[in-house]
Amino acid sequence: LKDAQLQLQAIKQRNRLLEEKNAILEANKPSRKASKAPSQLLAFDEEVKMFAKKYGIMYEMYPPSAELLKKTLPSTPGLPFDRPARYANSAAEADALLSELRSVLPDHLHHLVPLNHFHKTLQQALEAGRSSELIKLRRVAGRIFGLSSDYFVTSSKRDTIDELCRLLGTTPGSRTYPLFPPILFPNAIIDTSNSTVFGNWKPLAQILKAVLMGEASLTSVKKGGPPRNFQNWGVSAITPGAIAWSATIAIFLLSPDTVFSQDGHGKSSGIQYKNLFYSFKKILVCCWDAPYLMKIRQHIEGHVFGAAKLPVDAPDGEDFTAQIALAMAGLQSNDVDHDLDSTPVGDLAQGTDITQSALNSPLSTPRLST
């Protein structure tokens, strides 16, 4: 019996490795069409690809549209992209999105931004980089959430697992999910005021640590090898986009979806991940200096970076405005010292369905109604 169990375990491991290799090949397979871009543009491709991976995790989960990248920014300084004013109206959002990209893109690459080749390279590298990181995260998802690693293999029927459904605020077989699921709250229990959203910071920090520092960092095992992402990207602090990315990815990992699609729509769950990321980032940008969120940021940065040092150098569709406003108001007024170190225990949640919105915004991310 013991030999049979060991053989079964070995078969499961081989199947898991094959699934991961196939996913990597699919995500990174080259286009069948040969590139027609001039050689002087192709010379910058590796730099653009490196930037795309950083940008897609630290700033925006989805790239700006080719149309927006062709836009010329006003000569006079516009609204700051890292302040609530970026969400004043659709024009402000467009300018802020473009300003943010240019602010983190090396200056010598700015002339490439309006070109179709830049948009194509950015989009492909961003998606390939995300796919690669998701494969790594699936391998350590059991440790991230304190659950069985078998739940997170691609063949697992996650929508039938009670523990995962509770963390997502749904029931087995349902395709209805709340905008703010229990996994985002302390003790994984919904706070109806939304004032403690993102309070369950540990899984979010674990996701970012695995991405920035490597999978082995979750077990405190020091390994050699190539530089980690945080070194390649020059990252030493957490951004609103990074927390929004990790929160969205946490929901994806718990969901029945196996592929993170380009259009942001969960094929199995119906979850609109593009909506989630936009909503989460908007809250984080608008509440970045709120005391409660500042404490969460400190927890996440301390967990991710530890002693690591670097040299100094609104969609059309369902309207979530009321819930977003409530969360913002709750975070801004929250000065209570909640227990941010508690472990998830799960509790069923009720909330707005996030699965039926259309994604028709001309921006890279959906716009909420104003």
Coordinates of C-alpha atoms in Angstrom, one line a residue, residues 22-331:
N22 CA 2.9 23.3 -21.3
A23 CA 1.5 26.5 -19.7
I24 CA 4.9 28.2 -20.0
L25 CA 5.3 27.1 -23.7
E26 CA 1.8 28.4 -24.5
A27 CA 2.3 31.7 -22.8
N28 CA 5.6 32.4 -24.5
K29 CA 5.2 30.8 -27.9
P30 CA 6.4 33.2 -30.6
S31 CA 4.1 34.7 -33.2
R32 CA 3.9 32.9 -36.5
K33 CA 4.2 36.2 -38.3
A34 CA 7.8 37.5 -38.7
S35 CA 8.2 41.0 -37.2
K36 CA 8.3 43.8 -39.8
A37 CA 9.6 46.3 -37.3
P38 CA 12.8 48.1 -38.4
S39 CA 16.0 46.8 -36.8
Q40 CA 16.5 50.1 -34.9
L41 CA 13.3 49.4 -33.0
L42 CA 14.0 45.7 -32.5
A43 CA 17.3 46.7 -30.8
F44 CA 15.2 48.0 -27.8
D45 CA 13.0 44.9 -27.5
E46 CA 14.8 43.3 -24.6
E47 CA 14.6 46.5 -22.6
V48 CA 10.9 47.0 -23.4
K49 CA 10.2 43.4 -22.4
M50 CA 11.9 43.8 -19.0
F51 CA 10.0 47.0 -18.4
A52 CA 6.7 45.4 -19.4
K53 CA 7.1 42.7 -16.7
K54 CA 7.8 45.3 -14.0
Y55 CA 5.0 47.6 -15.2
G56 CA 2.5 44.8 -15.4
I57 CA 3.0 43.8 -11.7
M58 CA 3.9 47.1 -10.0
Y59 CA 1.7 49.5 -11.9
E60 CA -1.0 48.3 -14.3
M61 CA -2.2 44.8 -14.8
Y62 CA -3.3 45.6 -18.4
P63 CA -1.4 47.7 -20.9
P64 CA -2.8 51.0 -22.2
S65 CA -4.4 50.8 -25.6
A66 CA -2.4 51.6 -28.7
E67 CA -4.6 54.6 -29.3
L68 CA -3.9 56.1 -25.9
L69 CA -0.1 55.5 -26.3
K70 CA -0.2 57.7 -29.5
K71 CA -1.6 60.6 -27.5
T72 CA 0.6 63.6 -26.8
L73 CA 0.6 64.7 -23.2
P74 CA 0.0 68.4 -22.5
S75 CA 3.1 70.5 -22.3
T76 CA 2.1 71.9 -19.0
P77 CA 2.2 69.5 -16.0
G78 CA -1.1 67.7 -15.6
L79 CA -2.8 66.1 -12.7
P80 CA -0.5 63.8 -10.6
F81 CA -1.0 60.2 -11.5
D82 CA -0.5 59.0 -7.9
R83 CA -3.1 61.2 -6.3
P84 CA -7.0 60.9 -6.2
A85 CA -7.2 63.7 -8.8
R86 CA -6.3 61.2 -11.5
Y87 CA -9.9 59.8 -11.2
A88 CA -11.6 63.2 -11.6
N89 CA -12.8 62.4 -15.1
S90 CA -12.0 60.2 -18.1
A91 CA -9.6 62.8 -19.6
A92 CA -7.7 63.0 -16.3
E93 CA -7.6 59.2 -16.1
A94 CA -6.2 58.9 -19.6
D95 CA -3.5 61.6 -19.0
A96 CA -2.6 60.0 -15.6
L97 CA -2.3 56.5 -17.1
L98 CA 0.1 57.8 -19.8
S99 CA 2.0 59.9 -17.4
E100 CA 2.5 57.0 -15.1
L101 CA 3.8 54.8 -17.8
R102 CA 6.3 57.5 -19.0
S103 CA 7.4 58.2 -15.5
V104 CA 8.7 54.6 -15.0
L105 CA 9.8 54.0 -18.5
P106 CA 13.6 54.9 -19.1
D107 CA 13.9 58.2 -20.9
H108 CA 15.7 56.8 -23.9
L109 CA 12.7 54.6 -24.7
H110 CA 10.1 57.4 -24.6
H111 CA 10.3 58.0 -28.4
L112 CA 9.0 54.4 -28.9
V113 CA 5.8 54.8 -27.0
P114 CA 3.5 56.0 -29.9
L115 CA 4.7 53.2 -32.2
N116 CA 2.5 50.1 -32.8
H117 CA 5.6 47.9 -32.3
F118 CA 6.0 49.3 -28.7
H119 CA 2.4 48.5 -27.9
K120 CA 2.6 45.0 -29.3
T121 CA 5.9 44.2 -27.5
L122 CA 4.6 45.7 -24.3
Q123 CA 1.4 43.7 -24.4
Q124 CA 3.0 40.4 -25.3
A125 CA 5.8 40.6 -22.7
L126 CA 3.4 41.8 -20.0
E127 CA 1.1 38.8 -20.6
A128 CA 4.0 36.3 -20.9
G129 CA 5.5 37.6 -17.7
R130 CA 2.3 37.4 -15.8
S131 CA 1.7 33.8 -17.1
S132 CA 5.1 32.8 -15.9
E133 CA 4.6 34.3 -12.5
L134 CA 1.2 32.6 -12.1
I135 CA 2.8 29.2 -12.8
K136 CA 5.2 29.9 -9.9
L137 CA 2.5 31.1 -7.6
R138 CA 0.4 28.0 -8.2
R139 CA 3.3 25.9 -6.9
V140 CA 3.4 27.9 -3.6
A141 CA -0.3 28.8 -3.3
G142 CA -0.9 26.1 -0.6
R143 CA 1.7 27.9 1.5
I144 CA 0.4 31.3 0.7
F145 CA -3.2 30.5 1.8
G146 CA -2.3 27.8 4.4
L147 CA -4.3 25.1 2.4
S148 CA -3.5 21.9 0.6
S149 CA -1.3 22.4 -2.4
D150 CA -3.5 19.9 -4.3
Y151 CA -6.2 22.6 -4.4
F152 CA -4.2 24.7 -6.8
V153 CA -3.1 22.4 -9.5
T154 CA -4.8 23.4 -12.8
S155 CA -6.8 20.2 -12.9
S156 CA -8.4 20.9 -9.5
K157 CA -12.1 21.6 -9.4
R158 CA -11.8 24.6 -7.1
D159 CA -15.4 25.7 -7.4
T160 CA -16.4 22.5 -5.5
I161 CA -14.0 23.0 -2.6
D162 CA -15.8 24.6 0.4
E163 CA -12.7 26.2 1.9
L164 CA -11.9 28.1 -1.3
C165 CA -15.5 29.1 -1.8
R166 CA -15.7 30.5 1.7
L167 CA -12.7 32.7 1.0
L168 CA -14.3 34.0 -2.2
G169 CA -17.7 34.6 -0.5
T170 CA -19.5 32.2 -2.7
T171 CA -20.9 28.6 -2.6
P172 CA -19.9 25.5 -4.5
G173 CA -21.1 25.7 -8.1
S174 CA -22.1 29.4 -7.9
R175 CA -20.9 32.0 -10.4
T176 CA -21.7 34.9 -8.1
Y177 CA -18.8 36.6 -6.3
P178 CA -18.7 39.8 -4.2
L179 CA -16.5 42.7 -5.2
F180 CA -14.7 42.5 -1.8
P181 CA -14.5 38.8 -0.9
P182 CA -13.6 37.6 2.6
I183 CA -10.0 36.8 1.7
L184 CA -9.4 40.6 1.7
F185 CA -10.5 41.1 5.3
P186 CA -8.9 40.3 8.7
N187 CA -9.8 36.8 9.7
A188 CA -11.4 36.4 6.2
I189 CA -14.7 37.8 7.7
I190 CA -16.6 40.4 5.7
D191 CA -16.8 43.9 7.3
T192 CA -19.9 45.4 5.9
S193 CA -18.5 48.9 6.2
N194 CA -15.6 47.8 4.1
S195 CA -13.3 49.9 6.3
T196 CA -10.9 47.0 6.8
V197 CA -10.6 45.9 3.2
F198 CA -7.0 44.7 2.5
G199 CA -6.6 44.1 6.2
N200 CA -5.8 40.4 5.5
W201 CA -2.4 41.6 4.3
K202 CA -0.4 38.4 4.7
P203 CA -1.5 36.5 1.6
L204 CA -1.0 39.6 -0.5
A205 CA 2.5 40.1 1.0
Q206 CA 3.2 36.4 0.3
I207 CA 2.2 36.7 -3.3
L208 CA 4.4 39.8 -3.8
K209 CA 7.3 38.2 -2.0
A210 CA 7.2 35.1 -4.2
V211 CA 7.2 37.3 -7.3
L212 CA 9.8 39.8 -6.2
M213 CA 12.1 37.6 -4.1
G214 CA 11.5 34.1 -5.6
E215 CA 9.5 31.1 -4.4
A216 CA 12.2 29.9 -2.0
S217 CA 11.8 33.2 0.0
L218 CA 8.5 31.9 1.4
T219 CA 10.3 29.1 3.2
S220 CA 13.3 31.2 4.3
V221 CA 15.6 29.0 2.2
K222 CA 18.4 30.9 0.7
K223 CA 19.4 29.7 -2.8
G224 CA 21.8 31.0 -5.4
G225 CA 21.0 31.6 -9.0
P226 CA 20.1 34.6 -11.1
P227 CA 19.1 38.0 -9.7
R228 CA 15.6 38.2 -8.4
N229 CA 12.9 40.4 -9.9
F230 CA 13.2 43.1 -7.2
Q231 CA 16.9 43.4 -8.2
N232 CA 16.3 43.4 -12.0
W233 CA 13.5 45.9 -11.6
G234 CA 15.1 48.1 -9.0
V235 CA 12.1 47.7 -6.7
S236 CA 12.4 48.6 -3.0
A237 CA 8.9 49.8 -2.1
I238 CA 5.3 48.7 -2.7
T239 CA 3.0 50.6 -5.0
P240 CA -0.8 50.9 -5.1
G241 CA -0.7 48.9 -8.4
A242 CA 1.3 46.1 -6.7
I243 CA -1.2 45.6 -3.9
A244 CA -4.1 45.8 -6.4
W245 CA -2.3 43.2 -8.5
S246 CA -1.7 40.8 -5.6
A247 CA -5.3 41.1 -4.4
T248 CA -6.6 40.4 -7.9
I249 CA -4.2 37.4 -8.3
A250 CA -5.2 36.1 -4.8
I251 CA -8.8 35.9 -6.1
F252 CA -7.7 34.3 -9.4
L253 CA -5.7 31.6 -7.6
L254 CA -8.7 30.7 -5.4
S255 CA -11.1 30.7 -8.3
P256 CA -11.9 27.8 -10.7
D257 CA -10.2 29.7 -13.5
T258 CA -7.1 28.1 -15.0
V259 CA -6.1 30.8 -17.5
F260 CA -5.8 34.5 -16.9
S261 CA -7.3 35.7 -20.2
Q262 CA -6.2 38.8 -22.1
D263 CA -9.7 40.4 -21.9
G264 CA -9.8 40.1 -18.1
H265 CA -12.8 37.7 -18.1
G266 CA -12.7 34.5 -16.1
K267 CA -13.8 31.7 -18.4
S268 CA -15.0 29.4 -15.6
S269 CA -15.9 31.9 -12.9
G270 CA -17.2 34.8 -15.0
I271 CA -15.2 37.1 -12.7
Q272 CA -14.1 40.3 -14.4
Y273 CA -10.5 40.6 -13.2
K274 CA -10.0 43.8 -15.1
N275 CA -12.8 45.4 -13.1
L276 CA -11.3 44.1 -9.9
F277 CA -7.8 45.5 -10.5
Y278 CA -9.2 48.9 -11.5
S279 CA -11.4 49.1 -8.4
F280 CA -8.7 48.0 -6.0
K281 CA -6.1 50.4 -7.5
K282 CA -8.6 53.3 -7.3
I283 CA -9.2 52.7 -3.6
L284 CA -5.5 52.3 -2.9
V285 CA -4.5 55.5 -4.8
C286 CA -7.3 57.5 -3.2
C287 CA -6.6 56.2 0.3
W288 CA -2.8 55.7 0.1
D289 CA -2.2 58.0 3.1
A290 CA -5.1 56.8 5.3
P291 CA -3.6 55.7 8.6
Y292 CA -5.1 52.2 8.4
L293 CA -3.8 51.6 4.9
M294 CA -0.4 53.1 5.8
K295 CA -0.1 50.4 8.5
I296 CA -1.0 47.7 6.0
R297 CA 1.7 49.0 3.6
Q298 CA 4.2 48.9 6.4
H299 CA 3.3 45.2 7.2
I300 CA 3.5 44.3 3.5
E301 CA 6.8 46.1 2.8
G302 CA 8.4 44.6 6.0
H303 CA 7.3 41.1 5.0
V304 CA 8.4 41.4 1.4
F305 CA 11.7 43.2 1.7
G306 CA 12.9 42.5 5.2
A307 CA 16.6 43.3 5.3
A308 CA 16.9 43.4 1.5
K309 CA 18.4 46.7 0.4
L310 CA 19.0 48.4 -2.9
P311 CA 21.5 51.1 -3.9
V312 CA 20.0 54.6 -3.7
D313 CA 19.8 55.7 -7.1
A314 CA -14.6 52.8 -15.0
P315 CA -16.3 50.3 -17.1
D316 CA -19.6 50.4 -18.8
G317 CA -21.7 47.9 -17.1
E318 CA -22.4 47.2 -13.4
D319 CA -21.9 50.2 -11.2
F320 CA -19.7 49.6 -8.1
T321 CA -19.4 53.3 -7.2
A322 CA -21.4 53.0 -4.0
Q323 CA -19.2 50.1 -2.7
I324 CA -16.0 51.9 -3.8
A325 CA -17.1 55.1 -2.1
L326 CA -18.0 53.2 1.1
A327 CA -14.6 51.5 1.2
M328 CA -12.8 54.8 0.6
A329 CA -14.8 56.5 3.4
G330 CA -14.3 53.6 5.7
L331 CA -10.5 53.5 5.1

